[in-house]
């Protein structure tokens, strides 16, 4: 069975060191529910809202896109998520809680994705943003959290970059 996943080149409108000169290959996940079913990630939360992914904190999180980035000469797979409740204000989800969610997303989604598409990344980067942001564009008023992992024997090993 073939599942439709579109791709295109992602280019930033401003310079960002994380983007190679020719851009990064963007795999836009159009039918997220289909991809999640394919990866075997099922949850009662998904039945209520097909775009939400279950995470330990219970915050609403959905996959925005997946970038294949050959930053500097090695493959980095970037999973970009929208998590509108993150932030440093009172009542928001801070980095300490979001870090647990990012590790969970790496282990449950990224590992399966990399295996399915037979990718061999040097790093997997999980990012959470409180709003959609164009890749490589500076958005000072947005909250973003990032974590980098290397994959070993289908496990996410935190890199602490």
GROMACS .gro file of C-alpha atoms in nm, residues 4-160:
model
  157
    4UNK     CA    1   0.073   0.987  -0.013
    5UNK     CA    2   0.341   1.205   0.144
    6UNK     CA    3   0.434   1.513  -0.057
    7UNK     CA    4   0.776   1.668  -0.059
    8UNK     CA    5   0.931   1.991  -0.173
    9UNK     CA    6   1.240   2.198  -0.110
   10UNK     CA    7   1.220   2.426   0.192
   11UNK     CA    8   1.396   2.758   0.170
   12UNK     CA    9   1.422   3.026   0.433
   13UNK     CA   10   1.354   3.390   0.352
   14UNK     CA   11   1.637   3.489   0.585
   15UNK     CA   12   1.974   3.330   0.649
   16UNK     CA   13   1.989   3.055   0.908
   17UNK     CA   14   2.294   2.841   0.971
   18UNK     CA   15   2.084   2.525   0.999
   19UNK     CA   16   1.982   2.535   0.632
   20UNK     CA   17   2.218   2.402   0.367
   21UNK     CA   18   2.276   2.624   0.062
   22UNK     CA   19   2.042   2.427  -0.163
   23UNK     CA   20   1.774   2.401   0.105
   24UNK     CA   21   1.635   2.109   0.298
   25UNK     CA   22   1.394   1.850   0.167
   26UNK     CA   23   1.056   1.899   0.333
   27UNK     CA   24   0.818   1.610   0.382
   28UNK     CA   25   0.485   1.777   0.451
   29UNK     CA   26   0.256   1.544   0.638
   30UNK     CA   27  -0.084   1.613   0.485
   31UNK     CA   28  -0.285   1.331   0.623
   32UNK     CA   29  -0.148   1.308   0.976
   33UNK     CA   30  -0.410   1.062   1.094
   34UNK     CA   31  -0.311   0.822   0.817
   35UNK     CA   32   0.058   0.853   0.901
   36UNK     CA   33  -0.011   0.796   1.271
   37UNK     CA   34  -0.219   0.488   1.194
   38UNK     CA   35   0.060   0.364   0.970
   39UNK     CA   36   0.313   0.408   1.250
   40UNK     CA   37   0.087   0.227   1.495
   41UNK     CA   38   0.033   0.518   1.728
   42UNK     CA   39  -0.321   0.492   1.850
   43UNK     CA   40  -0.489   0.665   2.141
   44UNK     CA   41  -0.833   0.772   2.260
   45UNK     CA   42  -0.705   1.131   2.228
   46UNK     CA   43  -0.666   1.079   1.853
   47UNK     CA   44  -1.025   0.967   1.824
   48UNK     CA   45  -1.133   1.308   1.957
   49UNK     CA   46  -0.897   1.509   1.737
   50UNK     CA   47  -0.710   1.324   1.464
   51UNK     CA   48  -0.431   1.582   1.450
   52UNK     CA   49  -0.326   1.560   1.815
   53UNK     CA   50  -0.045   1.335   1.932
   54UNK     CA   51  -0.043   1.184   2.280
   55UNK     CA   52   0.241   1.313   2.500
   56UNK     CA   53   0.313   1.258   2.871
   57UNK     CA   54   0.213   1.614   2.969
   58UNK     CA   55  -0.125   1.581   2.798
   59UNK     CA   56  -0.073   1.911   2.614
   60UNK     CA   57  -0.213   1.943   2.260
   61UNK     CA   58   0.066   1.867   2.011
   62UNK     CA   59   0.047   1.807   1.637
   63UNK     CA   60   0.307   1.739   1.371
   64UNK     CA   61   0.372   2.038   1.149
   65UNK     CA   62   0.632   1.893   0.912
   66UNK     CA   63   0.941   1.678   0.875
   67UNK     CA   64   1.260   1.823   0.724
   68UNK     CA   65   1.545   1.621   0.582
   69UNK     CA   66   1.843   1.852   0.631
   70UNK     CA   67   2.196   1.765   0.517
   71UNK     CA   68   2.349   2.019   0.755
   72UNK     CA   69   2.696   2.012   0.724
   73UNK     CA   70   2.737   1.703   0.512
   74UNK     CA   71   2.531   1.470   0.732
   75UNK     CA   72   2.162   1.396   0.744
   76UNK     CA   73   1.955   1.553   1.022
   77UNK     CA   74   1.585   1.468   1.035
   78UNK     CA   75   1.389   1.752   1.190
   79UNK     CA   76   1.042   1.683   1.329
   80UNK     CA   77   0.860   2.013   1.381
   81UNK     CA   78   0.559   2.014   1.613
   82UNK     CA   79   0.310   2.281   1.714
   83UNK     CA   80   0.245   2.289   2.091
   84UNK     CA   81   0.042   2.606   2.159
   85UNK     CA   82   0.061   2.575   2.540
   86UNK     CA   83   0.441   2.599   2.576
   87UNK     CA   84   0.603   2.907   2.723
   88UNK     CA   85   0.763   3.057   3.032
   89UNK     CA   86   0.456   3.243   3.162
   90UNK     CA   87   0.260   3.113   3.460
   91UNK     CA   88   0.019   2.841   3.353
   92UNK     CA   89   0.221   2.755   3.039
   93UNK     CA   90   0.419   2.436   2.985
   94UNK     CA   91   0.785   2.505   3.051
   95UNK     CA   92   1.094   2.347   2.905
   96UNK     CA   93   1.135   2.090   3.186
   97UNK     CA   94   0.797   1.930   3.106
   98UNK     CA   95   0.825   1.983   2.730
   99UNK     CA   96   1.163   1.802   2.729
  100UNK     CA   97   0.989   1.483   2.846
  101UNK     CA   98   0.732   1.527   2.568
  102UNK     CA   99   1.009   1.575   2.308
  103UNK     CA  100   1.185   1.257   2.416
  104UNK     CA  101   0.852   1.071   2.397
  105UNK     CA  102   0.789   1.209   2.044
  106UNK     CA  103   1.137   1.102   1.938
  107UNK     CA  104   1.088   0.751   2.070
  108UNK     CA  105   0.731   0.694   1.951
  109UNK     CA  106   0.719   0.887   1.623
  110UNK     CA  107   1.071   0.962   1.497
  111UNK     CA  108   1.212   0.612   1.547
  112UNK     CA  109   0.923   0.456   1.352
  113UNK     CA  110   0.939   0.721   1.078
  114UNK     CA  111   1.314   0.677   1.028
  115UNK     CA  112   1.274   0.298   1.013
  116UNK     CA  113   0.980   0.313   0.770
  117UNK     CA  114   1.166   0.540   0.525
  118UNK     CA  115   1.499   0.360   0.580
  119UNK     CA  116   1.679   0.681   0.674
  120UNK     CA  117   2.014   0.687   0.850
  121UNK     CA  118   2.032   1.028   1.018
  122UNK     CA  119   2.328   1.150   1.218
  123UNK     CA  120   2.078   1.340   1.435
  124UNK     CA  121   1.707   1.363   1.494
  125UNK     CA  122   1.587   1.705   1.607
  126UNK     CA  123   1.252   1.743   1.779
  127UNK     CA  124   1.120   2.097   1.800
  128UNK     CA  125   0.810   2.238   1.965
  129UNK     CA  126   0.676   2.580   1.874
  130UNK     CA  127   0.380   2.765   2.020
  131UNK     CA  128   0.272   2.868   1.667
  132UNK     CA  129   0.349   2.780   1.305
  133UNK     CA  130   0.684   2.930   1.204
  134UNK     CA  131   0.852   2.926   0.866
  135UNK     CA  132   1.170   2.718   0.888
  136UNK     CA  133   1.478   2.937   0.923
  137UNK     CA  134   1.284   3.258   0.983
  138UNK     CA  135   1.350   3.457   1.301
  139UNK     CA  136   1.032   3.501   1.504
  140UNK     CA  137   1.135   3.662   1.836
  141UNK     CA  138   0.788   3.658   1.992
  142UNK     CA  139   0.745   3.281   1.940
  143UNK     CA  140   0.840   3.020   2.198
  144UNK     CA  141   1.042   2.730   2.059
  145UNK     CA  142   1.207   2.434   2.230
  146UNK     CA  143   1.457   2.204   2.058
  147UNK     CA  144   1.624   1.877   2.146
  148UNK     CA  145   1.871   1.671   1.942
  149UNK     CA  146   1.908   1.294   1.959
  150UNK     CA  147   2.113   1.025   1.794
  151UNK     CA  148   1.947   0.694   1.723
  152UNK     CA  149   2.109   0.375   1.851
  153UNK     CA  150   1.932   0.039   1.829
  154UNK     CA  151   1.592   0.207   1.785
  155UNK     CA  152   1.644   0.429   2.090
  156UNK     CA  153   1.670   0.807   2.113
  157UNK     CA  154   1.989   0.911   2.290
  158UNK     CA  155   1.983   1.275   2.404
  159UNK     CA  156   2.267   1.481   2.258
  160UNK     CA  157   2.230   1.796   2.467
   0.00000   0.00000   0.00000
